[in-house]
mmCIF file of C-alpha atoms and ligand atoms in Angstrom:
data_model
loop_
_atom_site.group_PDB
_atom_site.id
_atom_site.type_symbol
_atom_site.label_atom_id
_atom_site.label_comp_id
_atom_site.label_asym_id
_atom_site.label_seq_id
_atom_site.Cartn_x
_atom_site.Cartn_y
_atom_site.Cartn_z
ATOM 1 C CA MET S 1 -22.618 28.072 -17.533
ATOM 2 C CA ASP S 2 -19.000 27.339 -18.457
ATOM 3 C CA TYR S 3 -18.649 23.865 -16.960
ATOM 4 C CA LYS S 4 -15.449 23.162 -18.864
ATOM 5 C CA GLY S 5 -13.964 26.332 -17.397
ATOM 6 C CA TYR S 6 -14.223 24.907 -13.873
ATOM 7 C CA PHE S 7 -12.103 21.946 -14.878
ATOM 8 C CA THR S 8 -9.640 24.085 -16.766
ATOM 9 C CA SER S 9 -9.126 26.374 -13.796
ATOM 10 C CA ALA S 10 -8.743 23.368 -11.475
ATOM 11 C CA LEU S 11 -5.992 22.096 -13.756
ATOM 12 C CA ASP S 12 -4.439 25.549 -13.942
ATOM 13 C CA ARG S 13 -4.253 25.609 -10.155
ATOM 14 C CA LEU S 14 -2.307 22.359 -10.221
ATOM 15 C CA ARG S 15 0.025 23.716 -12.880
ATOM 16 C CA ASP S 16 0.569 26.903 -10.871
ATOM 17 C CA GLU S 17 1.444 24.815 -7.831
ATOM 18 C CA ARG S 18 3.722 22.703 -10.032
ATOM 19 C CA ARG S 19 1.712 19.650 -9.086
ATOM 20 C CA TYR S 20 0.273 18.767 -12.491
ATOM 21 C CA ARG S 21 1.328 15.271 -13.438
ATOM 22 C CA VAL S 22 2.158 13.657 -16.740
ATOM 23 C CA PHE S 23 2.311 9.862 -16.775
ATOM 24 C CA ALA S 24 4.957 7.984 -18.702
ATOM 25 C CA ASP S 25 3.364 5.782 -21.378
ATOM 26 C CA LEU S 26 5.109 2.470 -20.742
ATOM 27 C CA GLU S 27 4.980 -1.081 -21.963
ATOM 28 C CA ARG S 28 6.627 -3.448 -19.529
ATOM 29 C CA VAL S 29 8.261 -6.408 -21.194
ATOM 30 C CA ALA S 30 7.499 -9.677 -19.389
ATOM 31 C CA GLY S 31 10.685 -11.609 -18.722
ATOM 32 C CA ARG S 32 12.905 -8.568 -19.122
ATOM 33 C CA PHE S 33 12.252 -6.715 -15.905
ATOM 34 C CA PRO S 34 13.087 -3.922 -15.273
ATOM 35 C CA HIS S 35 13.136 -3.108 -18.985
ATOM 36 C CA ALA S 36 10.208 -1.462 -20.693
ATOM 37 C CA ILE S 37 9.337 0.429 -23.832
ATOM 38 C CA TRP S 38 8.574 4.097 -23.298
ATOM 39 C CA HIS S 39 6.161 5.575 -25.825
ATOM 40 C CA SER S 40 7.259 9.191 -25.829
ATOM 41 C CA LEU S 41 6.327 11.939 -28.267
ATOM 42 C CA GLN S 42 9.570 11.132 -30.064
ATOM 43 C CA GLY S 43 8.507 7.504 -30.533
ATOM 44 C CA PRO S 44 9.175 4.263 -28.644
ATOM 45 C CA SER S 45 12.459 3.730 -26.837
ATOM 46 C CA ASP S 46 13.951 1.327 -24.298
ATOM 47 C CA VAL S 47 13.977 2.392 -20.644
ATOM 48 C CA VAL S 48 14.796 0.780 -17.323
ATOM 49 C CA ILE S 49 12.098 1.210 -14.680
ATOM 50 C CA TRP S 50 13.390 1.997 -11.230
ATOM 51 C CA CYS S 51 10.081 2.852 -9.614
ATOM 52 C CA SER S 52 7.497 0.145 -9.365
ATOM 53 C CA ASN S 53 5.552 -1.456 -6.559
ATOM 54 C CA ASP S 54 6.031 -4.792 -8.283
ATOM 55 C CA TYR S 55 8.850 -5.104 -5.790
ATOM 56 C CA LEU S 56 9.777 -8.720 -6.435
ATOM 57 C CA GLY S 57 8.892 -9.007 -10.098
ATOM 58 C CA MET S 58 6.004 -11.360 -9.333
ATOM 59 C CA ALA S 59 3.846 -9.669 -12.009
ATOM 60 C CA GLN S 60 6.161 -11.342 -14.518
ATOM 61 C CA HIS S 61 6.803 -14.595 -12.701
ATOM 62 C CA PRO S 62 6.075 -17.619 -14.920
ATOM 63 C CA LYS S 63 4.050 -19.323 -12.166
ATOM 64 C CA VAL S 64 1.872 -16.238 -11.716
ATOM 65 C CA ILE S 65 1.365 -15.614 -15.428
ATOM 66 C CA GLY S 66 0.682 -19.328 -15.909
ATOM 67 C CA ALA S 67 -1.957 -19.374 -13.162
ATOM 68 C CA MET S 68 -3.673 -16.329 -14.633
ATOM 69 C CA VAL S 69 -3.719 -17.674 -18.183
ATOM 70 C CA GLU S 70 -4.899 -21.112 -17.073
ATOM 71 C CA ALA S 71 -7.724 -19.706 -14.940
ATOM 72 C CA ALA S 72 -8.849 -17.269 -17.644
ATOM 73 C CA ALA S 73 -8.932 -20.054 -20.229
ATOM 74 C CA ARG S 74 -10.867 -22.341 -17.877
ATOM 75 C CA LEU S 75 -13.194 -19.881 -16.127
ATOM 76 C CA GLY S 76 -13.379 -16.858 -18.408
ATOM 77 C CA THR S 77 -12.423 -13.284 -17.671
ATOM 78 C CA GLY S 78 -15.013 -11.549 -15.496
ATOM 79 C CA ALA S 79 -16.415 -12.462 -12.097
ATOM 80 C CA GLY S 80 -19.950 -12.009 -13.356
ATOM 81 C CA GLY S 81 -21.096 -9.611 -10.662
ATOM 82 C CA THR S 82 -21.049 -8.840 -6.973
ATOM 83 C CA ARG S 83 -20.662 -11.847 -4.725
ATOM 84 C CA ASN S 84 -24.186 -11.320 -3.397
ATOM 85 C CA ILE S 85 -25.591 -11.616 -6.907
ATOM 86 C CA ALA S 86 -23.233 -13.914 -8.725
ATOM 87 C CA GLY S 87 -21.812 -16.068 -5.927
ATOM 88 C CA THR S 88 -18.097 -16.479 -5.382
ATOM 89 C CA ASN S 89 -15.731 -17.903 -7.965
ATOM 90 C CA HIS S 90 -13.830 -20.772 -6.394
ATOM 91 C CA PRO S 91 -10.356 -19.210 -6.962
ATOM 92 C CA LEU S 92 -11.487 -16.327 -4.742
ATOM 93 C CA VAL S 93 -12.411 -18.750 -1.960
ATOM 94 C CA GLU S 94 -8.975 -20.348 -2.295
ATOM 95 C CA LEU S 95 -7.308 -16.941 -2.243
ATOM 96 C CA GLU S 96 -9.062 -15.924 0.966
ATOM 97 C CA ARG S 97 -7.977 -19.211 2.606
ATOM 98 C CA GLU S 98 -4.418 -18.591 1.468
ATOM 99 C CA LEU S 99 -4.441 -15.072 2.921
ATOM 100 C CA ALA S 100 -5.928 -16.184 6.237
ATOM 101 C CA ASP S 101 -3.185 -18.804 6.421
ATOM 102 C CA LEU S 102 -0.483 -16.259 5.498
ATOM 103 C CA HIS S 103 -1.387 -14.107 8.488
ATOM 104 C CA ASN S 104 -2.370 -17.010 10.718
ATOM 105 C CA LYS S 105 -5.905 -15.651 11.142
ATOM 106 C CA PRO S 106 -9.200 -17.538 11.082
ATOM 107 C CA ALA S 107 -10.579 -15.652 8.047
ATOM 108 C CA GLY S 108 -9.775 -13.350 5.153
ATOM 109 C CA LEU S 109 -11.868 -11.113 2.905
ATOM 110 C CA VAL S 110 -10.795 -9.819 -0.501
ATOM 111 C CA PHE S 111 -11.702 -6.388 -1.934
ATOM 112 C CA THR S 112 -11.064 -4.871 -5.331
ATOM 113 C CA SER S 113 -8.018 -2.929 -4.117
ATOM 114 C CA GLY S 114 -5.954 -2.185 -1.042
ATOM 115 C CA TYR S 115 -7.439 1.291 -1.113
ATOM 116 C CA VAL S 116 -10.976 -0.074 -0.937
ATOM 117 C CA SER S 117 -10.086 -2.558 1.780
ATOM 118 C CA ASN S 118 -8.870 0.297 4.003
ATOM 119 C CA GLU S 119 -11.600 2.737 3.097
ATOM 120 C CA THR S 120 -14.530 0.383 3.520
ATOM 121 C CA GLY S 121 -12.849 -1.919 6.067
ATOM 122 C CA ILE S 122 -11.920 0.761 8.603
ATOM 123 C CA SER S 123 -15.188 2.670 8.224
ATOM 124 C CA THR S 124 -17.308 -0.460 8.567
ATOM 125 C CA ILE S 125 -15.414 -1.861 11.553
ATOM 126 C CA ALA S 126 -15.557 1.497 13.340
ATOM 127 C CA LYS S 127 -19.273 1.954 12.590
ATOM 128 C CA LEU S 128 -20.004 -1.463 14.051
ATOM 129 C CA LEU S 129 -18.347 -0.484 17.347
ATOM 130 C CA PRO S 130 -20.764 1.740 19.312
ATOM 131 C CA ASN S 131 -19.376 5.263 19.815
ATOM 132 C CA CYS S 132 -15.973 4.119 18.544
ATOM 133 C CA LEU S 133 -12.937 6.363 19.029
ATOM 134 C CA LEU S 134 -10.439 6.067 16.185
ATOM 135 C CA LEU S 135 -6.761 6.660 16.880
ATOM 136 C CA SER S 136 -4.902 7.164 13.624
ATOM 137 C CA ASP S 137 -1.158 7.585 13.025
ATOM 138 C CA ALA S 138 -0.412 11.016 11.502
ATOM 139 C CA LEU S 139 1.317 9.486 8.470
ATOM 140 C CA ASN S 140 -1.331 6.924 7.588
ATOM 141 C CA HIS S 141 -2.112 6.468 3.908
ATOM 142 C CA ASN S 142 -4.968 8.385 2.314
ATOM 143 C CA SER S 143 -7.088 5.211 2.061
ATOM 144 C CA MET S 144 -6.934 4.846 5.862
ATOM 145 C CA ILE S 145 -7.698 8.513 6.391
ATOM 146 C CA GLU S 146 -10.742 8.131 4.122
ATOM 147 C CA GLY S 147 -11.822 5.048 6.082
ATOM 148 C CA VAL S 148 -11.541 7.022 9.315
ATOM 149 C CA ARG S 149 -13.436 9.968 7.808
ATOM 150 C CA GLN S 150 -16.198 7.872 6.303
ATOM 151 C CA SER S 151 -16.850 6.095 9.590
ATOM 152 C CA GLY S 152 -18.187 9.378 10.963
ATOM 153 C CA CYS S 153 -16.653 8.420 14.324
ATOM 154 C CA GLU S 154 -14.597 10.730 16.492
ATOM 155 C CA LYS S 155 -10.906 10.539 15.586
ATOM 156 C CA LYS S 156 -7.684 11.481 17.274
ATOM 157 C CA ILE S 157 -4.434 11.679 15.325
ATOM 158 C CA TRP S 158 -1.321 10.546 17.150
ATOM 159 C CA ARG S 159 2.034 11.891 16.136
ATOM 160 C CA HIS S 160 3.788 9.497 13.805
ATOM 161 C CA ASN S 161 5.100 6.437 15.685
ATOM 162 C CA ASP S 162 4.956 8.442 18.937
ATOM 163 C CA LEU S 163 3.911 5.937 21.591
ATOM 164 C CA GLY S 164 3.883 8.583 24.320
ATOM 165 C CA HIS S 165 1.347 10.613 22.369
ATOM 166 C CA LEU S 166 -0.755 7.547 21.593
ATOM 167 C CA GLU S 167 -0.814 6.650 25.271
ATOM 168 C CA GLU S 168 -1.725 10.224 26.204
ATOM 169 C CA LEU S 169 -4.744 10.042 23.886
ATOM 170 C CA LEU S 170 -5.716 6.607 25.186
ATOM 171 C CA THR S 171 -5.458 7.772 28.803
ATOM 172 C CA THR S 172 -7.901 10.616 28.237
ATOM 173 C CA ALA S 173 -10.474 8.362 26.551
ATOM 174 C CA ASP S 174 -13.344 6.772 28.463
ATOM 175 C CA PRO S 175 -12.092 3.273 29.417
ATOM 176 C CA ALA S 176 -15.506 1.802 28.546
ATOM 177 C CA ARG S 177 -15.480 3.275 25.051
ATOM 178 C CA PRO S 178 -14.541 1.014 22.085
ATOM 179 C CA LYS S 179 -11.298 2.187 20.479
ATOM 180 C CA LEU S 180 -9.594 1.287 17.214
ATOM 181 C CA ILE S 181 -5.897 2.068 16.658
ATOM 182 C CA VAL S 182 -5.045 2.252 12.951
ATOM 183 C CA PHE S 183 -1.479 2.282 11.700
ATOM 184 C CA GLU S 184 0.839 0.987 8.989
ATOM 185 C CA SER S 185 3.558 -1.543 9.675
ATOM 186 C CA LEU S 186 5.899 0.017 7.094
ATOM 187 C CA TYR S 187 5.506 3.621 6.001
ATOM 188 C CA SER S 188 6.129 3.840 2.302
ATOM 189 C CA MET S 189 7.273 7.452 2.098
ATOM 190 C CA ASP S 190 9.863 7.490 4.878
ATOM 191 C CA GLY S 191 10.610 3.785 4.947
ATOM 192 C CA ASP S 192 10.275 3.501 8.710
ATOM 193 C CA ILE S 193 8.537 0.792 10.711
ATOM 194 C CA ALA S 194 5.864 0.911 13.392
ATOM 195 C CA PRO S 195 6.691 -0.400 16.867
ATOM 196 C CA VAL S 196 4.016 -3.077 16.482
ATOM 197 C CA HIS S 197 4.543 -4.829 19.828
ATOM 198 C CA ALA S 198 4.568 -1.571 21.777
ATOM 199 C CA ILE S 199 1.348 -0.456 20.031
ATOM 200 C CA CYS S 200 -0.228 -3.801 20.921
ATOM 201 C CA ASP S 201 0.947 -3.398 24.547
ATOM 202 C CA LEU S 202 -0.906 -0.081 24.703
ATOM 203 C CA ALA S 203 -3.931 -1.565 22.964
ATOM 204 C CA GLU S 204 -4.060 -4.311 25.567
ATOM 205 C CA ARG S 205 -3.563 -1.897 28.452
ATOM 206 C CA TYR S 206 -6.366 0.408 27.254
ATOM 207 C CA SER S 207 -8.664 -2.256 25.746
ATOM 208 C CA ALA S 208 -8.321 -1.012 22.188
ATOM 209 C CA MET S 209 -8.494 -2.968 18.946
ATOM 210 C CA THR S 210 -5.665 -2.744 16.404
ATOM 211 C CA TYR S 211 -5.801 -2.432 12.593
ATOM 212 C CA CYS S 212 -2.497 -2.658 10.736
ATOM 213 C CA ASP S 213 -1.894 -1.858 7.052
ATOM 214 C CA GLU S 214 0.859 -4.178 5.783
ATOM 215 C CA VAL S 215 0.519 -3.084 2.155
ATOM 216 C CA HIS S 216 4.230 -2.371 1.620
ATOM 217 C CA ALA S 217 5.376 -5.313 3.720
ATOM 218 C CA VAL S 218 3.390 -8.348 2.597
ATOM 219 C CA GLY S 219 5.481 -10.673 0.487
ATOM 220 C CA MET S 220 8.531 -8.623 1.516
ATOM 221 C CA TYR S 221 9.175 -9.432 5.171
ATOM 222 C CA GLY S 222 8.742 -12.420 7.454
ATOM 223 C CA PRO S 223 9.803 -16.010 6.786
ATOM 224 C CA HIS S 224 6.679 -16.620 4.659
ATOM 225 C CA GLY S 225 6.141 -13.082 3.370
ATOM 226 C CA GLY S 226 3.482 -12.365 6.010
ATOM 227 C CA GLY S 227 4.946 -8.884 6.525
ATOM 228 C CA ILE S 228 6.468 -6.991 9.430
ATOM 229 C CA CYS S 229 4.000 -8.509 11.902
ATOM 230 C CA GLU S 230 5.166 -11.976 10.895
ATOM 231 C CA ARG S 231 8.822 -10.933 11.019
ATOM 232 C CA ASP S 232 8.344 -9.481 14.507
ATOM 233 C CA ASN S 233 6.193 -12.394 15.693
ATOM 234 C CA ALA S 234 3.263 -10.028 16.301
ATOM 235 C CA MET S 235 0.578 -11.347 13.945
ATOM 236 C CA HIS S 236 -1.400 -12.910 16.765
ATOM 237 C CA ARG S 237 -1.464 -9.588 18.642
ATOM 238 C CA VAL S 238 -2.913 -7.454 15.842
ATOM 239 C CA ASP S 239 -6.687 -7.754 15.442
ATOM 240 C CA VAL S 240 -6.928 -6.843 11.762
ATOM 241 C CA ILE S 241 -4.112 -7.220 9.243
ATOM 242 C CA GLU S 242 -4.756 -5.514 5.928
ATOM 243 C CA GLY S 243 -2.751 -5.953 2.748
ATOM 244 C CA THR S 244 -2.645 -5.618 -1.014
ATOM 245 C CA LEU S 245 -2.262 -8.103 -3.843
ATOM 246 C CA ALA S 246 -1.017 -5.333 -6.123
ATOM 247 C CA LYS S 247 2.518 -4.724 -4.904
ATOM 248 C CA ALA S 248 4.830 -7.595 -3.916
ATOM 249 C CA PHE S 249 2.231 -10.133 -5.106
ATOM 250 C CA GLY S 250 2.161 -8.502 -8.543
ATOM 251 C CA CYS S 251 -1.604 -8.582 -9.170
ATOM 252 C CA LEU S 252 -4.564 -6.471 -8.059
ATOM 253 C CA GLY S 253 -6.867 -6.375 -5.054
ATOM 254 C CA GLY S 254 -6.755 -5.833 -1.316
ATOM 255 C CA TYR S 255 -7.806 -7.747 1.761
ATOM 256 C CA ILE S 256 -8.268 -7.928 5.471
ATOM 257 C CA THR S 257 -7.619 -10.915 7.707
ATOM 258 C CA ALA S 258 -9.056 -11.178 11.205
ATOM 259 C CA SER S 259 -11.391 -13.223 13.385
ATOM 260 C CA ALA S 260 -14.171 -15.085 11.602
ATOM 261 C CA GLU S 261 -16.776 -12.889 13.297
ATOM 262 C CA LEU S 262 -15.172 -9.598 12.270
ATOM 263 C CA VAL S 263 -14.662 -10.744 8.688
ATOM 264 C CA ASP S 264 -18.237 -12.009 8.470
ATOM 265 C CA ALA S 265 -19.544 -8.689 9.796
ATOM 266 C CA VAL S 266 -17.494 -6.661 7.289
ATOM 267 C CA ARG S 267 -18.635 -9.018 4.507
ATOM 268 C CA SER S 268 -22.207 -8.357 5.546
ATOM 269 C CA TYR S 269 -22.064 -4.584 6.137
ATOM 270 C CA ALA S 270 -19.276 -2.998 4.046
ATOM 271 C CA PRO S 271 -20.672 -1.064 1.062
ATOM 272 C CA GLY S 272 -17.296 -1.162 -0.698
ATOM 273 C CA PHE S 273 -17.482 -4.934 -0.580
ATOM 274 C CA ILE S 274 -21.196 -5.528 -1.193
ATOM 275 C CA PHE S 275 -21.912 -3.162 -4.059
ATOM 276 C CA THR S 276 -19.077 -3.883 -6.446
ATOM 277 C CA THR S 277 -18.128 -6.715 -8.770
ATOM 278 C CA ALA S 278 -15.719 -9.254 -7.289
ATOM 279 C CA LEU S 279 -12.187 -9.739 -8.570
ATOM 280 C CA PRO S 280 -12.001 -11.893 -11.715
ATOM 281 C CA PRO S 281 -11.053 -15.544 -11.077
ATOM 282 C CA ALA S 282 -7.855 -15.276 -13.121
ATOM 283 C CA ILE S 283 -6.530 -12.478 -10.914
ATOM 284 C CA CYS S 284 -7.382 -14.488 -7.796
ATOM 285 C CA ALA S 285 -5.595 -17.558 -9.175
ATOM 286 C CA ALA S 286 -2.544 -15.475 -10.074
ATOM 287 C CA ALA S 287 -2.448 -13.823 -6.634
ATOM 288 C CA THR S 288 -2.725 -17.208 -4.934
ATOM 289 C CA ALA S 289 0.191 -18.482 -7.034
ATOM 290 C CA ALA S 290 2.308 -15.463 -6.050
ATOM 291 C CA ILE S 291 1.489 -15.800 -2.342
ATOM 292 C CA ARG S 292 2.208 -19.548 -2.382
ATOM 293 C CA HIS S 293 5.509 -18.994 -4.155
ATOM 294 C CA LEU S 294 6.645 -16.305 -1.729
ATOM 295 C CA LYS S 295 5.594 -18.395 1.266
ATOM 296 C CA THR S 296 8.320 -20.870 0.461
ATOM 297 C CA SER S 297 10.866 -18.818 -1.491
ATOM 298 C CA GLY S 298 12.908 -16.251 0.429
ATOM 299 C CA TRP S 299 15.360 -15.629 -2.394
ATOM 300 C CA GLU S 300 13.444 -12.707 -3.871
ATOM 301 C CA ARG S 301 13.139 -11.002 -0.483
ATOM 302 C CA GLU S 302 16.852 -11.372 0.280
ATOM 303 C CA ARG S 303 17.933 -10.202 -3.129
ATOM 304 C CA HIS S 304 15.613 -7.206 -2.970
ATOM 305 C CA GLN S 305 17.047 -6.109 0.375
ATOM 306 C CA GLU S 306 20.577 -6.383 -1.017
ATOM 307 C CA ARG S 307 19.653 -4.281 -4.028
ATOM 308 C CA ALA S 308 17.924 -1.622 -1.953
ATOM 309 C CA ALA S 309 20.980 -1.403 0.337
ATOM 310 C CA ARG S 310 23.191 -1.019 -2.705
ATOM 311 C CA VAL S 311 21.032 1.767 -4.156
ATOM 312 C CA LYS S 312 21.174 3.586 -0.793
ATOM 313 C CA ALA S 313 24.962 3.234 -0.654
ATOM 314 C CA VAL S 314 25.445 4.467 -4.203
ATOM 315 C CA LEU S 315 23.160 7.472 -3.686
ATOM 316 C CA ASN S 316 24.777 8.285 -0.342
ATOM 317 C CA ASN S 317 28.229 8.099 -1.880
ATOM 318 C CA ALA S 318 27.064 10.467 -4.583
ATOM 319 C CA GLY S 319 26.162 12.956 -1.833
ATOM 320 C CA LEU S 320 22.400 12.779 -2.390
ATOM 321 C CA PRO S 321 20.063 13.485 0.552
ATOM 322 C CA VAL S 322 18.988 9.895 1.210
ATOM 323 C CA MET S 323 16.850 9.756 4.335
ATOM 324 C CA PRO S 324 17.808 7.014 6.767
ATOM 325 C CA SER S 325 15.525 4.022 6.253
ATOM 326 C CA VAL S 326 15.700 0.567 7.734
ATOM 327 C CA THR S 327 13.611 -0.948 4.950
ATOM 328 C CA HIS S 328 13.671 -1.406 1.197
ATOM 329 C CA ILE S 329 12.251 2.105 0.765
ATOM 330 C CA VAL S 330 14.913 4.555 -0.415
ATOM 331 C CA PRO S 331 13.574 8.055 0.240
ATOM 332 C CA VAL S 332 15.532 10.948 -1.215
ATOM 333 C CA LEU S 333 14.309 14.164 0.368
ATOM 334 C CA VAL S 334 14.359 17.008 -2.135
ATOM 335 C CA GLY S 335 12.089 19.257 -0.072
ATOM 336 C CA ASP S 336 10.818 21.459 -2.887
ATOM 337 C CA PRO S 337 8.177 20.413 -5.442
ATOM 338 C CA GLU S 338 9.833 22.129 -8.353
ATOM 339 C CA LYS S 339 13.285 20.788 -7.627
ATOM 340 C CA CYS S 340 11.779 17.387 -7.025
ATOM 341 C CA LYS S 341 10.173 17.392 -10.438
ATOM 342 C CA ALA S 342 13.393 18.639 -11.992
ATOM 343 C CA ALA S 343 15.327 15.869 -10.250
ATOM 344 C CA SER S 344 13.026 13.178 -11.545
ATOM 345 C CA ARG S 345 12.650 14.572 -15.046
ATOM 346 C CA PRO S 346 16.191 14.202 -16.274
ATOM 347 C CA ALA S 347 16.307 10.829 -14.642
ATOM 348 C CA ALA S 348 13.197 9.489 -16.301
ATOM 349 C CA PHE S 349 13.063 11.428 -19.482
ATOM 350 C CA ARG S 350 16.622 12.365 -20.342
ATOM 351 C CA ALA S 351 19.002 9.848 -18.906
ATOM 352 C CA ARG S 352 16.322 7.253 -19.649
ATOM 353 C CA HIS S 353 17.299 4.957 -16.909
ATOM 354 C CA LEU S 354 15.282 6.150 -13.971
ATOM 355 C CA HIS S 355 11.579 6.714 -13.540
ATOM 356 C CA SER S 356 10.954 8.440 -10.264
ATOM 357 C CA THR S 357 8.231 10.714 -9.022
ATOM 358 C CA ASP S 358 7.462 13.445 -6.567
ATOM 359 C CA GLN S 359 4.467 13.258 -4.350
ATOM 360 C CA LEU S 360 2.924 14.814 -1.328
ATOM 361 C CA SER S 361 3.021 12.462 1.572
ATOM 362 C CA ASP S 362 -0.666 11.491 1.655
ATOM 363 C CA GLY S 363 -0.908 11.382 5.412
ATOM 364 C CA ALA S 364 0.992 14.604 5.871
ATOM 365 C CA ALA S 365 -1.142 16.406 3.321
ATOM 366 C CA SER S 366 -4.428 15.248 4.729
ATOM 367 C CA HIS S 367 -3.588 15.699 8.375
ATOM 368 C CA GLY S 368 -2.246 19.154 7.702
ATOM 369 C CA THR S 369 1.382 18.595 8.617
ATOM 370 C CA THR S 370 4.328 19.568 6.471
ATOM 371 C CA ALA S 371 4.262 18.255 2.942
ATOM 372 C CA ASN S 372 7.158 16.095 2.053
ATOM 373 C CA HIS S 373 8.541 16.270 -1.452
ATOM 374 C CA ALA S 374 10.636 13.219 -1.842
ATOM 375 C CA ILE S 375 11.730 10.872 -4.521
ATOM 376 C CA SER S 376 11.320 7.364 -3.250
ATOM 377 C CA LEU S 377 13.508 4.894 -5.038
ATOM 378 C CA SER S 378 13.955 1.280 -4.285
ATOM 379 C CA ARG S 379 12.669 -1.651 -5.782
ATOM 380 C CA ARG S 380 12.072 -4.985 -7.091
ATOM 381 C CA CYS S 381 15.470 -6.195 -7.351
ATOM 382 C CA ALA S 382 15.340 -2.659 -8.860
ATOM 383 C CA GLY S 383 12.348 -0.373 -8.529
ATOM 384 C CA ARG S 384 9.168 0.875 -6.875
ATOM 385 C CA ARG S 385 6.994 3.939 -6.971
ATOM 386 C CA PRO S 386 5.725 5.620 -3.851
ATOM 387 C CA GLY S 387 2.061 5.415 -3.128
HETATM 388 C C1 PLP B 401 0.008 2.256 2.795
HETATM 389 C C2 PLP B 401 -0.896 1.973 1.646
HETATM 390 N N1 PLP B 401 -2.100 1.403 1.883
HETATM 391 C C3 PLP B 401 -2.942 1.138 0.869
HETATM 392 C C4 PLP B 401 -2.624 1.432 -0.435
HETATM 393 C C5 PLP B 401 -3.596 1.104 -1.509
HETATM 394 O O1 PLP B 401 -3.299 -0.157 -2.042
HETATM 395 P P1 PLP B 401 -3.724 -0.528 -3.532
HETATM 396 O O2 PLP B 401 -2.698 0.052 -4.436
HETATM 397 O O3 PLP B 401 -3.802 -2.014 -3.568
HETATM 398 O O4 PLP B 401 -5.072 0.110 -3.748
HETATM 399 C C6 PLP B 401 -1.391 2.039 -0.729
HETATM 400 C C7 PLP B 401 -0.939 2.419 -2.079
HETATM 401 O O5 PLP B 401 -1.172 2.042 -3.074
HETATM 402 C C8 PLP B 401 -0.508 2.305 0.339
HETATM 403 O O6 PLP B 401 0.676 2.875 0.108
#
């Protein structure tokens, strides 16, 4: 049997579809954001990174680096195992308290990534609700779609941000049936925002629970960086707020915040939480430092918004197809995978001042709607990558 051949033909398919990806080999230089060294076939050279989810540069912030180094020196590198086996490192307890406080919720639970928090969080919550009906926004991220799928519960997809359609689906559902509405506060491909209050109004009217992914908004919006729900004074209305530590907070990991009972149940039932090693203490300490800093400092958020607005203006003036976006996301719709790749290639690899990417909108691809080939630029006082 030619096992290798299967992989080769899978890769050939990607190449044929012009979807095969090559990653830039980069070395970010702490203290010189957005500068990095690009290790190309021609040797190392200086580049400026425009696409990064380290929106606010917190991955290079002295307080964050300091917290990580101090914790690693004091507590070592690894967590030592799953929390069931090895207990919980104290910095992780502190981090969960900090996150609960950020979203003004009774409890928080940390996972190894935002992806895992959605995948295992949504599936576990839905499984714990008898005969749960999941209502998922059509443009939800792949991690949410996987959470919905893995729950094994019936799902209905509502057209993106279409409250009329959501209500239509809620109306036809059995009023006695538990329902979970899952959506993002800020959609990272188009840069638009969910009508959080209106979704919560419907949830209240039809006795549904709400689960909101704030991955691209935490640290970035709200007076303390609590996200769009904080900015819109809606945190108390959303049952579960999910976020990442890997984007504006510059570290790694994901989390949910919710009632103490829900968090305790997920802690006790979620396979993606139970059967994997906890985050290392140094990462937890660094994330806590980033969250604490952004709770009191709004400078980074303001500056980032200014920069994103400037990038939009410059691209618009240059006649590029910038999609309207009310957030820091700067989507440039190319509409064709090949042209999209061509547009990003000279930028990243020839002009050497722009690293952008093309990608299928995860939600669109998985829910079978039109794929969206767009370059999303924006960024930490300079850059971010979609995804
Ligand atoms: C909307 C959304 N949710 C979740 C994730 C996953 O978060 P993480 O990168 O922390 O795994 C991403 C992308 O990375 C995302 O864009």
